[in-house]
């Protein structure tokens, strides 16, 4: 989106957005910060995606499991793409993630 000149975004909910690139930068920064929290969670201990989800969204994961798991998997994918975390199997054969 940052490659396109966009003057205004009409969101469909909330106010229109005038400074689009600033908003994109803030959102990407916030997502990166959340991903670094996930990285910290798996530093020194392998965790399943569900374990990460429960820690990332302790008050929401039970009532909004599909949304919170989707966000968690997105964070895991992002961290893997950066080479920050790796996938492994625990002793029970469950897929886990650990910091590289």
mmCIF file with all atom_site columns, C-alpha atoms in Angstrom:
data_model
loop_
_atom_site.group_PDB
_atom_site.id
_atom_site.type_symbol
_atom_site.label_atom_id
_atom_site.label_alt_id
_atom_site.label_comp_id
_atom_site.label_asym_id
_atom_site.label_entity_id
_atom_site.label_seq_id
_atom_site.pdbx_PDB_ins_code
_atom_site.Cartn_x
_atom_site.Cartn_y
_atom_site.Cartn_z
_atom_site.occupancy
_atom_site.B_iso_or_equiv
_atom_site.pdbx_formal_charge
_atom_site.auth_seq_id
_atom_site.auth_comp_id
_atom_site.auth_asym_id
_atom_site.auth_atom_id
_atom_site.pdbx_PDB_model_num
ATOM 1   C CA . UNK A 1 1   ? 0.000   0.000   0.000  1.00 0.00 ? 1   UNK A CA 1
ATOM 2   C CA . UNK A 1 2   ? 2.840   2.381   0.733  1.00 0.00 ? 2   UNK A CA 1
ATOM 3   C CA . UNK A 1 3   ? 3.854   2.266   -2.943 1.00 0.00 ? 3   UNK A CA 1
ATOM 4   C CA . UNK A 1 4   ? 0.527   3.839   -3.938 1.00 0.00 ? 4   UNK A CA 1
ATOM 5   C CA . UNK A 1 5   ? -0.459  7.431   -3.433 1.00 0.00 ? 5   UNK A CA 1
ATOM 6   C CA . UNK A 1 6   ? -3.559  7.263   -1.266 1.00 0.00 ? 6   UNK A CA 1
ATOM 7   C CA . UNK A 1 7   ? -4.922  10.520  0.079  1.00 0.00 ? 7   UNK A CA 1
ATOM 8   C CA . UNK A 1 8   ? -7.853  9.175   2.120  1.00 0.00 ? 8   UNK A CA 1
ATOM 9   C CA . UNK A 1 9   ? -9.088  5.788   3.290  1.00 0.00 ? 9   UNK A CA 1
ATOM 10  C CA . UNK A 1 10  ? -12.765 5.350   4.089  1.00 0.00 ? 10  UNK A CA 1
ATOM 11  C CA . UNK A 1 11  ? -12.711 2.563   6.643  1.00 0.00 ? 11  UNK A CA 1
ATOM 12  C CA . UNK A 1 12  ? -16.378 1.565   6.787  1.00 0.00 ? 12  UNK A CA 1
ATOM 13  C CA . UNK A 1 13  ? -16.200 1.916   10.566 1.00 0.00 ? 13  UNK A CA 1
ATOM 14  C CA . UNK A 1 14  ? -14.671 4.808   12.403 1.00 0.00 ? 14  UNK A CA 1
ATOM 15  C CA . UNK A 1 15  ? -13.214 7.969   10.971 1.00 0.00 ? 15  UNK A CA 1
ATOM 16  C CA . UNK A 1 16  ? -11.593 8.308   7.583  1.00 0.00 ? 16  UNK A CA 1
ATOM 17  C CA . UNK A 1 17  ? -7.808  8.070   7.537  1.00 0.00 ? 17  UNK A CA 1
ATOM 18  C CA . UNK A 1 18  ? -5.822  10.930  6.014  1.00 0.00 ? 18  UNK A CA 1
ATOM 19  C CA . UNK A 1 19  ? -2.200  10.024  6.850  1.00 0.00 ? 19  UNK A CA 1
ATOM 20  C CA . UNK A 1 20  ? -2.207  6.529   5.394  1.00 0.00 ? 20  UNK A CA 1
ATOM 21  C CA . UNK A 1 21  ? 1.535   5.794   5.462  1.00 0.00 ? 21  UNK A CA 1
ATOM 22  C CA . UNK A 1 22  ? 1.743   6.862   9.115  1.00 0.00 ? 22  UNK A CA 1
ATOM 23  C CA . UNK A 1 23  ? -1.052  4.449   9.971  1.00 0.00 ? 23  UNK A CA 1
ATOM 24  C CA . UNK A 1 24  ? 0.621   1.633   8.021  1.00 0.00 ? 24  UNK A CA 1
ATOM 25  C CA . UNK A 1 25  ? 3.927   2.276   9.829  1.00 0.00 ? 25  UNK A CA 1
ATOM 26  C CA . UNK A 1 26  ? 2.211   2.266   13.248 1.00 0.00 ? 26  UNK A CA 1
ATOM 27  C CA . UNK A 1 27  ? 0.336   -0.955  12.508 1.00 0.00 ? 27  UNK A CA 1
ATOM 28  C CA . UNK A 1 28  ? 3.425   -2.748  11.185 1.00 0.00 ? 28  UNK A CA 1
ATOM 29  C CA . UNK A 1 29  ? 5.439   -1.590  14.186 1.00 0.00 ? 29  UNK A CA 1
ATOM 30  C CA . UNK A 1 30  ? 2.764   -2.834  16.586 1.00 0.00 ? 30  UNK A CA 1
ATOM 31  C CA . UNK A 1 31  ? 2.655   -6.212  14.830 1.00 0.00 ? 31  UNK A CA 1
ATOM 32  C CA . UNK A 1 32  ? 6.440   -6.489  15.010 1.00 0.00 ? 32  UNK A CA 1
ATOM 33  C CA . UNK A 1 33  ? 6.372   -5.671  18.737 1.00 0.00 ? 33  UNK A CA 1
ATOM 34  C CA . UNK A 1 34  ? 3.772   -8.389  19.324 1.00 0.00 ? 34  UNK A CA 1
ATOM 35  C CA . UNK A 1 35  ? 5.883   -10.844 17.325 1.00 0.00 ? 35  UNK A CA 1
ATOM 36  C CA . UNK A 1 36  ? 8.872   -10.050 19.547 1.00 0.00 ? 36  UNK A CA 1
ATOM 37  C CA . UNK A 1 37  ? 6.695   -10.928 22.569 1.00 0.00 ? 37  UNK A CA 1
ATOM 38  C CA . UNK A 1 38  ? 6.031   -14.296 20.946 1.00 0.00 ? 38  UNK A CA 1
ATOM 39  C CA . UNK A 1 39  ? 9.754   -14.739 20.343 1.00 0.00 ? 39  UNK A CA 1
ATOM 40  C CA . UNK A 1 40  ? 10.417  -14.029 24.024 1.00 0.00 ? 40  UNK A CA 1
ATOM 41  C CA . UNK A 1 41  ? 7.819   -16.648 24.986 1.00 0.00 ? 41  UNK A CA 1
ATOM 42  C CA . UNK A 1 42  ? 9.655   -19.384 23.097 1.00 0.00 ? 42  UNK A CA 1
ATOM 43  C CA . UNK A 1 43  ? 13.133  -18.387 24.215 1.00 0.00 ? 43  UNK A CA 1
ATOM 44  C CA . UNK A 1 44  ? 14.410  -21.303 26.249 1.00 0.00 ? 44  UNK A CA 1
ATOM 45  C CA . UNK A 1 45  ? 11.203  -23.335 26.131 1.00 0.00 ? 45  UNK A CA 1
ATOM 46  C CA . UNK A 1 46  ? 9.372   -24.846 23.187 1.00 0.00 ? 46  UNK A CA 1
ATOM 47  C CA . UNK A 1 47  ? 5.658   -24.015 23.032 1.00 0.00 ? 47  UNK A CA 1
ATOM 48  C CA . UNK A 1 48  ? 2.815   -25.172 20.822 1.00 0.00 ? 48  UNK A CA 1
ATOM 49  C CA . UNK A 1 49  ? 0.832   -22.609 18.863 1.00 0.00 ? 49  UNK A CA 1
ATOM 50  C CA . UNK A 1 50  ? -2.026  -23.094 21.327 1.00 0.00 ? 50  UNK A CA 1
ATOM 51  C CA . UNK A 1 51  ? 0.288   -22.488 24.301 1.00 0.00 ? 51  UNK A CA 1
ATOM 52  C CA . UNK A 1 52  ? 1.477   -19.285 22.652 1.00 0.00 ? 52  UNK A CA 1
ATOM 53  C CA . UNK A 1 53  ? -2.122  -18.253 21.941 1.00 0.00 ? 53  UNK A CA 1
ATOM 54  C CA . UNK A 1 54  ? -3.114  -18.725 25.589 1.00 0.00 ? 54  UNK A CA 1
ATOM 55  C CA . UNK A 1 55  ? -0.236  -16.520 26.721 1.00 0.00 ? 55  UNK A CA 1
ATOM 56  C CA . UNK A 1 56  ? -0.764  -13.904 24.027 1.00 0.00 ? 56  UNK A CA 1
ATOM 57  C CA . UNK A 1 57  ? -4.524  -13.643 24.575 1.00 0.00 ? 57  UNK A CA 1
ATOM 58  C CA . UNK A 1 58  ? -5.193  -14.868 28.132 1.00 0.00 ? 58  UNK A CA 1
ATOM 59  C CA . UNK A 1 59  ? -8.612  -13.224 28.387 1.00 0.00 ? 59  UNK A CA 1
ATOM 60  C CA . UNK A 1 60  ? -9.868  -13.762 24.845 1.00 0.00 ? 60  UNK A CA 1
ATOM 61  C CA . UNK A 1 61  ? -8.630  -17.120 23.548 1.00 0.00 ? 61  UNK A CA 1
ATOM 62  C CA . UNK A 1 62  ? -11.515 -19.170 24.976 1.00 0.00 ? 62  UNK A CA 1
ATOM 63  C CA . UNK A 1 63  ? -14.344 -17.058 23.567 1.00 0.00 ? 63  UNK A CA 1
ATOM 64  C CA . UNK A 1 64  ? -12.588 -16.104 20.295 1.00 0.00 ? 64  UNK A CA 1
ATOM 65  C CA . UNK A 1 65  ? -10.376 -19.099 19.598 1.00 0.00 ? 65  UNK A CA 1
ATOM 66  C CA . UNK A 1 66  ? -10.477 -18.911 15.799 1.00 0.00 ? 66  UNK A CA 1
ATOM 67  C CA . UNK A 1 67  ? -9.497  -15.215 15.778 1.00 0.00 ? 67  UNK A CA 1
ATOM 68  C CA . UNK A 1 68  ? -6.796  -15.533 18.426 1.00 0.00 ? 68  UNK A CA 1
ATOM 69  C CA . UNK A 1 69  ? -5.303  -18.672 16.858 1.00 0.00 ? 69  UNK A CA 1
ATOM 70  C CA . UNK A 1 70  ? -5.278  -16.967 13.454 1.00 0.00 ? 70  UNK A CA 1
ATOM 71  C CA . UNK A 1 71  ? -3.358  -14.019 14.924 1.00 0.00 ? 71  UNK A CA 1
ATOM 72  C CA . UNK A 1 72  ? -0.987  -16.398 16.732 1.00 0.00 ? 72  UNK A CA 1
ATOM 73  C CA . UNK A 1 73  ? -0.246  -18.399 13.585 1.00 0.00 ? 73  UNK A CA 1
ATOM 74  C CA . UNK A 1 74  ? 0.380   -15.143 11.738 1.00 0.00 ? 74  UNK A CA 1
ATOM 75  C CA . UNK A 1 75  ? 2.937   -14.127 14.365 1.00 0.00 ? 75  UNK A CA 1
ATOM 76  C CA . UNK A 1 76  ? 4.596   -17.550 14.148 1.00 0.00 ? 76  UNK A CA 1
ATOM 77  C CA . UNK A 1 77  ? 4.736   -17.357 10.337 1.00 0.00 ? 77  UNK A CA 1
ATOM 78  C CA . UNK A 1 78  ? 6.217   -13.861 10.507 1.00 0.00 ? 78  UNK A CA 1
ATOM 79  C CA . UNK A 1 79  ? 8.896   -14.923 13.004 1.00 0.00 ? 79  UNK A CA 1
ATOM 80  C CA . UNK A 1 80  ? 9.763   -17.987 10.931 1.00 0.00 ? 80  UNK A CA 1
ATOM 81  C CA . UNK A 1 81  ? 10.102  -15.827 7.817  1.00 0.00 ? 81  UNK A CA 1
ATOM 82  C CA . UNK A 1 82  ? 12.630  -13.692 9.700  1.00 0.00 ? 82  UNK A CA 1
ATOM 83  C CA . UNK A 1 83  ? 14.495  -16.780 10.907 1.00 0.00 ? 83  UNK A CA 1
ATOM 84  C CA . UNK A 1 84  ? 13.785  -15.824 14.531 1.00 0.00 ? 84  UNK A CA 1
ATOM 85  C CA . UNK A 1 85  ? 12.066  -19.056 15.582 1.00 0.00 ? 85  UNK A CA 1
ATOM 86  C CA . UNK A 1 86  ? 12.139  -22.665 14.440 1.00 0.00 ? 86  UNK A CA 1
ATOM 87  C CA . UNK A 1 87  ? 9.628   -25.494 14.372 1.00 0.00 ? 87  UNK A CA 1
ATOM 88  C CA . UNK A 1 88  ? 10.350  -28.705 16.259 1.00 0.00 ? 88  UNK A CA 1
ATOM 89  C CA . UNK A 1 89  ? 8.538   -31.712 17.724 1.00 0.00 ? 89  UNK A CA 1
ATOM 90  C CA . UNK A 1 90  ? 8.341   -32.281 21.459 1.00 0.00 ? 90  UNK A CA 1
ATOM 91  C CA . UNK A 1 91  ? 8.701   -35.707 23.086 1.00 0.00 ? 91  UNK A CA 1
ATOM 92  C CA . UNK A 1 92  ? 4.998   -36.399 22.426 1.00 0.00 ? 92  UNK A CA 1
ATOM 93  C CA . UNK A 1 93  ? 5.309   -35.571 18.725 1.00 0.00 ? 93  UNK A CA 1
ATOM 94  C CA . UNK A 1 94  ? 3.467   -32.237 19.015 1.00 0.00 ? 94  UNK A CA 1
ATOM 95  C CA . UNK A 1 95  ? 4.593   -29.369 16.778 1.00 0.00 ? 95  UNK A CA 1
ATOM 96  C CA . UNK A 1 96  ? 6.308   -26.697 18.870 1.00 0.00 ? 96  UNK A CA 1
ATOM 97  C CA . UNK A 1 97  ? 8.238   -23.515 18.274 1.00 0.00 ? 97  UNK A CA 1
ATOM 98  C CA . UNK A 1 98  ? 11.483  -22.365 19.859 1.00 0.00 ? 98  UNK A CA 1
ATOM 99  C CA . UNK A 1 99  ? 13.777  -19.387 19.463 1.00 0.00 ? 99  UNK A CA 1
ATOM 100 C CA . UNK A 1 100 ? 16.727  -19.915 17.106 1.00 0.00 ? 100 UNK A CA 1
#
